[in-house]
CSV table of C-alpha atoms and ligand atoms in Angstrom, one decimal:
chain,number,residue,atom,x,y,z
Z,1,MET,CA,83.6,124.7,99.2
Z,2,LEU,CA,82.9,125.4,95.3
Z,3,TYR,CA,83.7,122.4,93.4
Z,4,SER,CA,85.5,124.0,90.9
Z,5,LYS,CA,88.2,124.9,92.4
Z,6,MET,CA,89.1,122.3,94.5
Z,7,PHE,CA,92.0,120.2,94.4
Z,8,PRO,CA,92.0,117.9,92.6
Z,9,LYS,CA,89.4,116.8,90.7
Z,10,THR,CA,87.8,112.6,90.2
Z,11,ASP,CA,89.2,110.9,87.6
Z,12,LYS,CA,86.2,108.5,86.4
Z,13,ASN,CA,87.8,106.8,84.5
Z,14,GLY,CA,90.8,105.8,86.5
Z,15,LYS,CA,91.9,102.6,87.2
Z,16,LYS,CA,91.1,100.1,89.1
Z,17,TYR,CA,93.7,98.7,92.2
Z,18,GLU,CA,93.4,95.4,93.6
Z,19,SER,CA,91.5,96.4,96.5
Z,20,PRO,CA,87.8,98.8,96.8
Z,21,ASN,CA,88.9,100.6,99.0
Z,22,ALA,CA,92.2,102.2,97.0
Z,23,THR,CA,90.3,102.9,94.5
Z,24,LEU,CA,87.5,104.4,95.2
Z,25,LEU,CA,89.9,106.8,97.4
Z,26,ILE,CA,92.9,107.3,94.3
Z,27,ASN,CA,89.0,108.0,91.4
Z,28,GLY,CA,87.7,110.1,94.4
Z,29,GLY,CA,90.7,112.3,94.8
Z,30,PHE,CA,90.7,111.6,97.6
Z,31,VAL,CA,94.4,110.1,98.0
Z,32,ASN,CA,97.5,109.9,96.1
Z,33,GLN,CA,99.6,107.1,96.2
Z,34,VAL,CA,103.4,108.0,96.3
Z,35,MET,CA,104.4,104.8,96.2
Z,36,SER,CA,104.0,101.0,97.6
Z,37,GLY,CA,101.9,101.4,101.2
Z,38,VAL,CA,102.7,105.0,101.4
Z,39,TYR,CA,99.4,107.8,100.6
Z,40,THR,CA,99.0,111.6,100.3
Z,41,PHE,CA,95.7,112.3,101.7
Z,42,LEU,CA,94.5,115.3,99.8
Z,43,PRO,CA,92.0,118.3,100.8
Z,44,LEU,CA,89.1,115.3,100.7
Z,45,GLY,CA,91.5,112.5,102.1
Z,46,ILE,CA,92.4,114.8,105.5
Z,47,LYS,CA,88.2,116.1,106.3
Z,48,VAL,CA,87.8,112.7,106.0
Z,49,LEU,CA,90.7,111.7,108.6
Z,50,THR,CA,90.2,114.2,110.2
Z,51,ASN,CA,86.8,113.9,111.1
Z,52,ILE,CA,87.9,110.1,112.0
Z,53,GLU,CA,90.7,111.5,114.4
Z,54,LYS,CA,88.6,114.2,115.9
Z,55,ILE,CA,85.6,110.9,117.0
Z,56,VAL,CA,88.8,109.1,118.7
Z,57,ARG,CA,90.1,111.9,120.7
Z,58,GLU,CA,86.9,113.0,122.5
Z,59,GLU,CA,86.2,109.3,123.7
Z,60,MET,CA,90.3,109.4,124.5
Z,61,ASN,CA,90.4,112.7,126.1
Z,62,LYS,CA,88.3,111.0,128.8
Z,63,ILE,CA,90.1,108.3,129.3
Z,64,GLY,CA,93.8,109.6,129.0
Z,65,GLN,CA,96.3,113.5,128.3
Z,66,GLU,CA,97.3,114.0,124.7
Z,67,ILE,CA,101.2,114.3,123.6
Z,68,LEU,CA,102.5,114.0,120.7
Z,69,MET,CA,105.5,112.3,120.5
Z,70,PRO,CA,108.4,112.4,117.9
Z,71,ALA,CA,108.7,110.0,114.6
Z,72,LEU,CA,112.4,109.9,115.0
Z,73,ALA,CA,114.2,108.2,117.7
Z,74,PRO,CA,117.2,107.0,118.5
Z,75,LYS,CA,118.4,103.9,118.2
Z,76,LYS,CA,119.4,103.7,121.4
Z,77,LEU,CA,116.5,103.3,123.2
Z,78,TRP,CA,115.5,100.2,120.3
Z,79,GLU,CA,118.8,98.5,121.9
Z,80,ASP,CA,117.8,99.2,125.6
Z,81,THR,CA,114.4,97.3,125.3
Z,82,GLN,CA,116.4,94.6,123.2
Z,83,ARG,CA,114.0,95.4,120.4
Z,84,LEU,CA,116.6,96.5,117.6
Z,85,ASN,CA,116.3,93.1,115.7
Z,86,GLN,CA,113.3,91.2,117.2
Z,87,VAL,CA,111.1,93.7,115.2
Z,88,ASP,CA,110.7,93.0,111.4
Z,89,VAL,CA,108.7,96.1,110.0
Z,90,LEU,CA,111.6,98.8,111.8
Z,91,PHE,CA,112.4,101.3,109.2
Z,92,LYS,CA,116.2,102.2,110.3
Z,93,ALA,CA,117.2,105.8,108.9
Z,94,SER,CA,120.8,106.7,108.7
Z,95,GLY,CA,122.3,110.0,109.0
Z,96,ALA,CA,124.7,110.0,107.0
Z,97,ASN,CA,125.8,112.2,105.6
Z,98,PRO,CA,128.8,112.2,102.5
Z,99,LEU,CA,129.3,116.6,103.4
Z,100,SER,CA,129.9,116.6,106.7
Z,101,LEU,CA,131.9,113.9,108.4
Z,102,GLU,CA,130.6,114.2,112.2
Z,103,ARG,CA,127.0,113.2,110.7
Z,104,ASN,CA,128.7,109.8,109.3
Z,105,ASP,CA,127.2,106.7,111.2
Z,106,THR,CA,124.3,107.7,113.5
Z,107,GLU,CA,121.3,105.0,113.1
Z,108,TYR,CA,118.2,106.3,113.7
Z,109,ILE,CA,114.0,105.0,113.8
Z,110,LEU,CA,111.2,105.8,113.0
Z,111,ASN,CA,108.7,104.4,115.3
Z,112,PRO,CA,106.2,102.1,114.2
Z,113,THR,CA,105.1,102.1,118.6
Z,114,HIS,CA,106.1,104.6,121.0
Z,115,GLU,CA,107.0,102.0,124.7
Z,116,GLU,CA,110.4,103.2,123.6
Z,117,VAL,CA,110.2,106.7,123.7
Z,118,ILE,CA,106.9,106.9,126.4
Z,119,THR,CA,108.2,105.2,129.2
Z,120,PRO,CA,111.4,106.4,129.7
Z,121,LEU,CA,109.2,109.6,129.3
Z,122,ALA,CA,107.2,108.6,132.2
Z,123,LYS,CA,109.9,107.3,134.2
Z,124,HIS,CA,111.7,110.9,134.6
Z,125,PHE,CA,108.9,112.7,136.0
Z,126,ILE,CA,106.9,109.7,138.0
Z,127,LYS,CA,108.7,108.4,141.6
Z,128,SER,CA,106.1,107.5,143.6
Z,129,TYR,CA,102.9,105.7,143.6
Z,130,LYS,CA,100.3,108.2,144.0
Z,131,ASP,CA,101.5,109.8,140.5
Z,132,LEU,CA,99.8,106.4,139.8
Z,133,PRO,CA,97.3,105.4,137.5
Z,134,PHE,CA,97.4,108.0,134.3
Z,135,ALA,CA,97.4,107.6,130.9
Z,136,LEU,CA,98.7,108.8,127.9
Z,137,TYR,CA,97.3,109.1,124.5
Z,138,GLN,CA,98.9,110.4,120.7
Z,139,ILE,CA,97.0,110.9,117.4
Z,140,GLN,CA,100.4,110.4,115.3
Z,141,THR,CA,101.7,108.9,112.0
Z,142,LYS,CA,103.6,105.0,113.0
Z,143,PHE,CA,106.3,103.4,110.0
Z,144,ARG,CA,106.3,99.9,109.4
Z,145,ASN,CA,107.9,98.4,106.9
Z,146,GLU,CA,105.0,95.6,105.9
Z,147,PRO,CA,106.2,93.2,103.2
Z,148,ARG,CA,102.7,93.5,101.5
Z,149,ALA,CA,101.3,96.5,101.6
Z,150,LYS,CA,98.7,96.1,98.3
Z,151,SER,CA,95.2,96.6,100.5
Z,152,GLY,CA,95.2,100.4,100.1
Z,153,ILE,CA,95.0,101.9,103.2
Z,154,LEU,CA,93.9,99.1,105.3
Z,155,ARG,CA,98.0,98.6,105.2
Z,156,GLY,CA,100.5,101.6,105.4
Z,157,ARG,CA,104.7,101.3,105.5
Z,158,GLU,CA,103.3,104.5,106.9
Z,159,PHE,CA,99.9,104.6,108.7
Z,160,ARG,CA,98.2,107.1,111.0
Z,161,MET,CA,97.8,105.4,114.9
Z,162,LYS,CA,96.2,106.7,118.0
Z,163,ASP,CA,98.0,105.0,120.1
Z,164,LEU,CA,97.3,105.0,124.7
Z,165,TYR,CA,99.5,104.3,128.1
Z,166,SER,CA,98.3,103.4,130.8
Z,167,PHE,CA,100.8,103.1,134.0
Z,168,HIS,CA,99.5,101.6,136.7
Z,169,ILE,CA,100.8,100.5,140.7
Z,170,SER,CA,98.9,96.9,140.1
Z,171,GLU,CA,98.4,94.3,138.0
Z,172,SER,CA,94.7,94.6,139.2
Z,173,ASP,CA,94.9,98.6,138.9
Z,174,LEU,CA,95.7,97.8,135.1
Z,175,LEU,CA,93.0,95.7,134.4
Z,176,ASP,CA,90.5,97.7,135.9
Z,177,TYR,CA,91.5,100.3,133.4
Z,178,TYR,CA,91.8,98.2,130.3
Z,179,HIS,CA,88.2,96.2,131.2
Z,180,ASN,CA,86.8,99.4,133.1
Z,181,LYS,CA,87.4,102.3,131.3
Z,182,SER,CA,89.9,101.2,127.6
Z,183,ILE,CA,86.9,98.9,126.3
Z,184,PRO,CA,84.1,101.2,127.2
Z,185,ALA,CA,85.7,104.0,125.2
Z,186,TYR,CA,87.0,101.6,122.7
Z,187,LYS,CA,82.8,100.6,122.0
Z,188,LYS,CA,82.4,104.0,122.0
Z,189,VAL,CA,84.5,105.0,119.8
Z,190,PHE,CA,83.5,102.0,116.6
Z,191,GLU,CA,79.6,102.9,117.5
Z,192,ARG,CA,80.1,106.5,117.1
Z,193,LEU,CA,82.1,105.2,113.4
Z,194,GLY,CA,79.2,103.8,112.7
Z,195,ILE,CA,80.4,100.4,112.8
Z,196,GLY,CA,79.7,99.3,116.5
Z,197,GLU,CA,77.6,96.5,115.1
Z,198,GLU,CA,80.7,95.0,112.9
Z,199,THR,CA,82.7,95.7,115.1
Z,200,VAL,CA,83.7,92.8,117.8
Z,201,ILE,CA,86.2,91.7,119.9
Z,202,THR,CA,88.6,88.9,119.4
Z,203,LEU,CA,90.6,87.4,122.1
Z,204,ALA,CA,94.6,87.7,120.5
Z,205,SER,CA,97.9,86.3,121.5
Z,206,GLY,CA,99.8,89.4,122.5
Z,207,GLY,CA,102.9,89.4,119.6
Z,208,ASP,CA,105.7,91.8,120.3
Z,209,PHE,CA,104.3,92.9,122.8
Z,210,THR,CA,103.2,90.7,125.8
Z,211,GLU,CA,103.0,87.3,126.8
Z,212,LYS,CA,99.8,87.4,127.6
Z,213,ASN,CA,97.3,87.7,125.6
Z,214,SER,CA,95.0,90.8,123.8
Z,215,HIS,CA,92.4,92.0,122.8
Z,216,GLU,CA,91.9,93.2,119.0
Z,217,PHE,CA,89.3,95.1,117.2
Z,218,GLN,CA,88.0,93.1,114.3
Z,219,THR,CA,85.7,94.6,111.8
Z,220,ILE,CA,84.0,91.9,109.7
Z,221,CYS,CA,84.3,92.6,106.1
Z,222,ASP,CA,84.9,90.6,103.2
Z,223,SER,CA,87.9,91.8,102.4
Z,224,GLY,CA,90.0,92.2,106.0
Z,225,GLU,CA,93.1,90.8,105.7
Z,226,ASP,CA,92.2,88.3,109.3
Z,227,GLU,CA,90.0,85.4,110.5
Z,228,ILE,CA,88.3,85.3,113.4
Z,229,TYR,CA,86.4,82.3,114.9
Z,230,LEU,CA,82.9,82.4,116.4
Z,231,ASN,CA,83.1,80.1,119.6
Z,232,LYS,CA,79.3,79.6,118.7
Z,233,GLU,CA,79.1,78.0,122.2
Z,234,THR,CA,80.2,80.5,124.6
Z,235,GLY,CA,79.6,83.2,121.9
Z,236,GLU,CA,83.4,84.4,122.0
Z,237,TYR,CA,85.7,85.3,119.1
Z,238,LEU,CA,89.3,84.1,118.8
Z,239,ASN,CA,92.2,85.0,116.0
Z,240,LYS,CA,92.9,82.3,114.0
Z,241,GLU,CA,96.0,82.1,115.4
Z,242,ILE,CA,95.1,81.7,119.1
Z,243,VAL,CA,92.5,78.9,118.0
Z,244,THR,CA,94.1,75.6,118.3
Z,245,ASP,CA,91.8,73.0,118.3
Z,246,PHE,CA,89.6,74.0,115.3
Z,247,THR,CA,86.6,71.8,114.6
Z,248,PRO,CA,84.3,73.1,112.1
Z,249,GLU,CA,81.3,72.3,114.4
Z,250,ARG,CA,82.2,74.5,116.5
Z,251,TYR,CA,83.4,77.2,115.0
Z,252,GLU,CA,82.6,79.9,112.1
Z,253,VAL,CA,84.9,81.7,110.2
Z,254,PHE,CA,84.6,85.5,109.9
Z,255,LYS,CA,87.1,87.5,107.5
Z,256,ALA,CA,87.5,90.3,109.7
Z,257,SER,CA,89.8,93.8,109.4
Z,258,GLU,CA,91.7,94.5,112.7
Z,259,VAL,CA,91.5,98.3,114.0
Z,260,GLY,CA,92.0,98.5,117.2
Z,261,ASN,CA,94.5,95.8,119.8
Z,262,ILE,CA,95.0,96.2,123.0
Z,263,PHE,CA,97.9,94.9,125.7
Z,264,PRO,CA,98.3,94.5,128.9
Z,265,LEU,CA,101.9,95.0,128.7
Z,266,ASN,CA,102.2,94.1,132.2
Z,267,ILE,CA,105.8,95.0,133.8
Z,268,LYS,CA,107.7,94.3,130.5
Z,269,PHE,CA,108.7,97.3,129.2
Z,270,SER,CA,109.2,98.0,133.1
Z,271,LYS,CA,111.1,95.7,134.4
Z,272,GLN,CA,113.8,96.2,131.1
Z,273,LEU,CA,114.1,100.0,131.5
Z,274,ASN,CA,114.3,99.9,135.0
Z,275,PHE,CA,110.9,102.1,135.5
Z,276,THR,CA,109.7,102.1,139.4
Z,277,VAL,CA,107.9,103.8,142.0
Z,278,LYS,CA,108.0,104.3,145.6
Z,279,ASP,CA,105.6,102.4,146.8
Z,280,GLU,CA,103.4,102.8,150.1
Z,281,ASP,CA,106.1,101.1,152.4
Z,282,GLY,CA,108.7,103.2,150.9
Z,283,LYS,CA,110.0,100.7,148.6
Z,284,ASP,CA,110.6,100.7,144.9
Z,285,ALA,CA,108.0,98.6,142.9
Z,286,LEU,CA,108.2,98.3,138.9
Z,287,VAL,CA,104.9,100.1,137.3
Z,288,TYR,CA,102.3,98.0,136.2
Z,289,MET,CA,101.7,99.1,131.8
Z,290,GLY,CA,99.0,99.3,128.7
Z,291,CYS,CA,99.1,99.9,125.1
Z,292,TYR,CA,96.3,100.5,123.3
Z,293,GLY,CA,96.0,101.1,119.8
Z,294,ILE,CA,94.3,102.4,117.4
Z,295,GLY,CA,94.4,102.1,113.2
Z,296,THR,CA,93.4,105.9,112.3
Z,297,SER,CA,94.1,105.3,108.3
Z,298,ARG,CA,92.9,102.1,108.6
Z,299,ILE,CA,89.7,103.1,110.0
Z,300,MET,CA,88.9,104.6,106.9
Z,301,GLY,CA,89.5,102.4,104.7
Z,302,VAL,CA,87.3,100.0,106.8
Z,303,LEU,CA,84.6,102.6,105.9
Z,304,ILE,CA,84.8,102.1,102.6
Z,305,GLU,CA,84.8,98.6,101.9
Z,306,LYS,CA,81.6,97.8,104.2
Z,307,PHE,CA,79.8,101.2,102.7
Z,308,HIS,CA,80.2,101.6,99.3
Z,309,ASP,CA,78.4,100.5,96.2
Z,310,GLU,CA,79.2,100.0,92.5
Z,311,ARG,CA,78.8,104.2,92.2
Z,312,GLY,CA,80.9,105.1,94.6
Z,313,ILE,CA,81.5,106.0,98.0
Z,314,ILE,CA,78.2,106.3,100.9
Z,315,TRP,CA,80.2,107.9,103.7
Z,316,PRO,CA,78.3,107.4,107.3
Z,317,LYS,CA,77.5,111.1,108.5
Z,318,GLU,CA,80.4,111.7,111.9
Z,319,VAL,CA,83.0,110.9,109.1
Z,320,ALA,CA,81.3,112.2,105.9
Z,321,PRO,CA,84.1,115.2,103.9
Z,322,PHE,CA,80.6,117.9,104.2
Z,323,ASP,CA,77.0,117.2,105.2
Z,324,VAL,CA,76.0,118.0,101.8
Z,325,HIS,CA,76.9,118.6,97.8
Z,326,LEU,CA,74.8,121.4,95.9
Z,327,ILE,CA,74.2,120.3,92.7
Z,328,ALA,CA,73.3,123.2,90.2
Z,329,LEU,CA,72.4,122.3,87.0
Z,330,ASP,CA,71.5,124.6,84.0
Z,331,ASN,CA,74.0,127.1,86.0
Z,332,HIS,CA,75.0,128.7,82.7
Z,333,GLU,CA,71.5,131.0,83.4
Z,334,ASP,CA,71.9,133.9,85.6
Z,335,GLU,CA,68.7,133.1,87.7
Z,336,ILE,CA,69.5,129.3,88.1
Z,337,LYS,CA,73.0,130.4,88.9
Z,338,ASN,CA,72.4,133.0,91.5
Z,339,LYS,CA,69.6,130.7,93.2
Z,340,ALA,CA,72.0,128.1,93.9
Z,341,PHE,CA,74.3,130.8,95.6
Z,342,GLU,CA,71.8,131.9,97.4
Z,343,ILE,CA,71.3,128.1,98.7
Z,344,TYR,CA,75.1,127.2,99.0
Z,345,LYS,CA,75.1,130.6,101.2
Z,346,LYS,CA,71.8,130.1,103.2
Z,347,LEU,CA,72.9,127.2,103.9
Z,348,THR,CA,76.2,127.5,105.4
Z,349,ALA,CA,74.6,130.5,107.3
Z,350,HIS,CA,73.1,127.2,109.4
Z,351,GLY,CA,76.5,125.9,109.5
Z,352,VAL,CA,75.9,123.3,106.9
Z,353,ASP,CA,79.3,122.2,105.5
Z,354,VAL,CA,78.6,121.7,101.6
Z,355,LEU,CA,79.9,120.8,98.5
Z,356,PHE,CA,78.6,123.9,95.6
Z,357,ASP,CA,79.1,121.4,92.4
Z,358,ASP,CA,79.1,124.8,90.7
Z,359,ARG,CA,81.1,124.3,87.6
Z,360,VAL,CA,79.2,125.5,84.3
Z,361,ASP,CA,80.7,123.6,81.8
Z,362,VAL,CA,80.4,120.1,82.9
Z,363,ARG,CA,77.4,118.0,82.4
Z,364,ALA,CA,75.0,116.7,84.8
Z,365,GLY,CA,75.1,113.2,84.4
Z,366,GLU,CA,78.9,113.2,85.4
Z,367,LYS,CA,78.1,116.0,88.7
Z,368,PHE,CA,75.7,113.1,90.0
Z,369,ALA,CA,78.5,110.5,89.0
Z,370,ASP,CA,81.1,112.6,91.1
Z,371,ALA,CA,78.6,112.9,93.7
Z,372,ASP,CA,77.8,109.2,93.8
Z,373,LEU,CA,80.8,108.8,93.5
Z,374,ILE,CA,82.3,111.3,96.8
Z,375,GLY,CA,79.4,109.7,98.8
Z,376,ILE,CA,78.5,112.8,100.9
Z,377,PRO,CA,75.5,111.6,102.5
Z,378,VAL,CA,73.1,114.6,101.0
Z,379,ARG,CA,72.6,115.3,97.9
Z,380,ILE,CA,70.5,118.3,96.7
Z,381,VAL,CA,69.6,119.5,93.4
Z,382,ILE,CA,68.7,122.8,92.1
Z,383,SER,CA,67.8,123.2,88.6
Z,384,LYS,CA,65.0,124.4,86.1
Z,385,ARG,CA,63.1,121.6,86.4
Z,386,THR,CA,62.5,122.3,90.2
Z,387,GLY,CA,60.8,125.8,91.1
Z,388,ASN,CA,61.4,127.6,94.5
Z,389,LYS,CA,62.1,124.1,95.8
Z,390,VAL,CA,65.4,121.6,95.2
Z,391,GLU,CA,65.8,118.0,95.2
Z,392,TYR,CA,66.9,115.8,97.8
Z,393,LYS,CA,68.3,112.4,97.9
Z,394,LYS,CA,70.0,110.4,101.0
Z,395,ARG,CA,73.5,108.5,98.7
Z,396,ASP,CA,72.0,105.5,99.8
Z,397,GLU,CA,68.6,105.6,98.5
Z,398,LYS,CA,67.4,105.4,94.8
Z,399,GLU,CA,64.5,108.3,95.1
Z,400,SER,CA,64.6,112.5,95.6
Z,401,ILE,CA,61.9,113.8,96.2
Z,402,LEU,CA,61.0,117.8,95.8
Z,403,LEU,CA,61.4,120.1,99.2
Z,404,SER,CA,61.9,123.6,100.7
Z,405,LEU,CA,64.8,125.5,101.3
Z,406,ASP,CA,63.3,125.4,104.8
Z,407,GLU,CA,62.2,122.1,105.6
Z,408,ILE,CA,66.4,120.1,104.0
Z,409,VAL,CA,67.1,122.8,106.7
Z,410,GLY,CA,65.1,121.5,109.0
Z,411,ILE,CA,65.7,118.1,108.0
Z,412,LEU,CA,70.0,118.4,108.8
Z,413,LYS,CA,69.8,120.2,111.8
L,1,ATP,P1,98.8,93.6,111.8
L,1,ATP,O1,97.9,92.3,112.1
L,1,ATP,O2,97.5,94.2,110.6
L,1,ATP,O3,99.1,93.9,110.9
L,1,ATP,P2,99.7,94.6,113.8
L,1,ATP,O4,98.4,93.9,115.0
L,1,ATP,O5,101.0,94.8,113.7
L,1,ATP,O6,97.9,95.0,112.7
L,1,ATP,P3,98.8,96.9,116.3
L,1,ATP,O7,101.2,96.4,116.9
L,1,ATP,O8,98.5,95.9,117.4
L,1,ATP,O9,98.7,96.1,114.3
L,1,ATP,O10,98.5,98.3,116.5
L,1,ATP,C1,97.3,99.3,116.5
L,1,ATP,C2,96.2,99.2,115.1
L,1,ATP,O11,96.9,100.5,114.2
L,1,ATP,C3,95.7,97.4,114.9
L,1,ATP,O12,94.8,98.0,115.6
L,1,ATP,C4,95.9,98.2,113.0
L,1,ATP,O13,94.0,99.3,113.5
L,1,ATP,C5,96.8,99.6,112.8
L,1,ATP,N1,97.9,99.2,111.7
L,1,ATP,C6,98.7,98.3,112.3
L,1,ATP,N2,99.6,98.0,111.1
L,1,ATP,C7,99.1,98.9,110.4
L,1,ATP,C8,99.5,99.3,108.9
L,1,ATP,N3,100.5,98.6,107.7
L,1,ATP,N4,98.2,100.0,108.1
L,1,ATP,C9,97.7,100.7,109.1
L,1,ATP,N5,97.0,100.0,109.9
L,1,ATP,C10,98.2,99.7,110.8
L,2,MG,MG1,97.3,94.7,116.2
């Protein structure tokens, strides 16, 4: 990709927002704020989000099948589970249209989560214990009317989530899937995203979903909105809300951001919606369910909160928008310009994804500042001074080294 053609460019004189992820994403040209908690993902931003969701998808494909449910649902589905007036962040959409009497009084829900859609779907197709267990997931846009959407993309009112739902004949089968399939798959996701070590499993209440406990995946990070408590004796992490007898000697407190949450729903939804299958004895048995969320757009924000410095973002390699940021200096001279384009073509031919700053009317300092702000893991510079070599520098290192192009291709592969 030629940076000269990229929409839009960075805004280095842009303003400072409440949180580093908002400041860096907006000024770096990754997202654009439409209103509080609602963002457009720009070309750089959608690349990162897609990389995150690709990792999530690859790991979820090992434990479930992908579907795509609608964002919009009829109100009745939410009446059936009695959550219409229970979920405080529900967005209701009106079908009222002054030009059409027929479309006057229908109300819809913009789904904040999808139990209301998936349970009837499973009920429609699944009739026997022989069809169990199975799991479905989607990666989709969710809507929640969050009262304080002030942490950039950490808390959106419209945001991206992977939600998986599993269906079982017994509680023991559900718990087996929950502990031995979903938790290992989640650990793998966070490891691949570069936050494996700082993401801890935390015991929490079940919220709107279940009376049972749930498990949150909390990434320890200063700007996180949650507080989690490490029990120093047992090594267990607990969400603040379930710590009943706080004693400072016993607990260490951390700020953290919830990047995932898994719930053993048991028969909560199948009971409400009368979702049964024939068991081995031909009797009707309620289906056990689990649900498993990962906040993919929140993760993008968390990665920035964790990996940045005073100059900009430092993307983990696995999710970076490009592999290499190639900068041409002195490229008003044809020789350098041509050399730079050759390097760009050669790297691209080797499957390296390159953002090439080919602008001729921009100072070196500005190009370097843009590269630091955008945060691509490797920077390569070609100029009058680099001769037959190029300058190679990692975003998180200070010193650059001179290497031949073949050496660089070797490192990148
Ligand atoms: P929170 O406590 O942060 O409000 P939640 O517990 O209500 O989140 P869940 O229903 O557990 O959220 O949703 C699953 C995942 O979706 C969360 O673990 C989080 O990563 C993500 N998520 C939830 N709400 C938002 C939001 N408003 N913006 C971005 N991501 C979100
Ligand atoms: Mg949660």
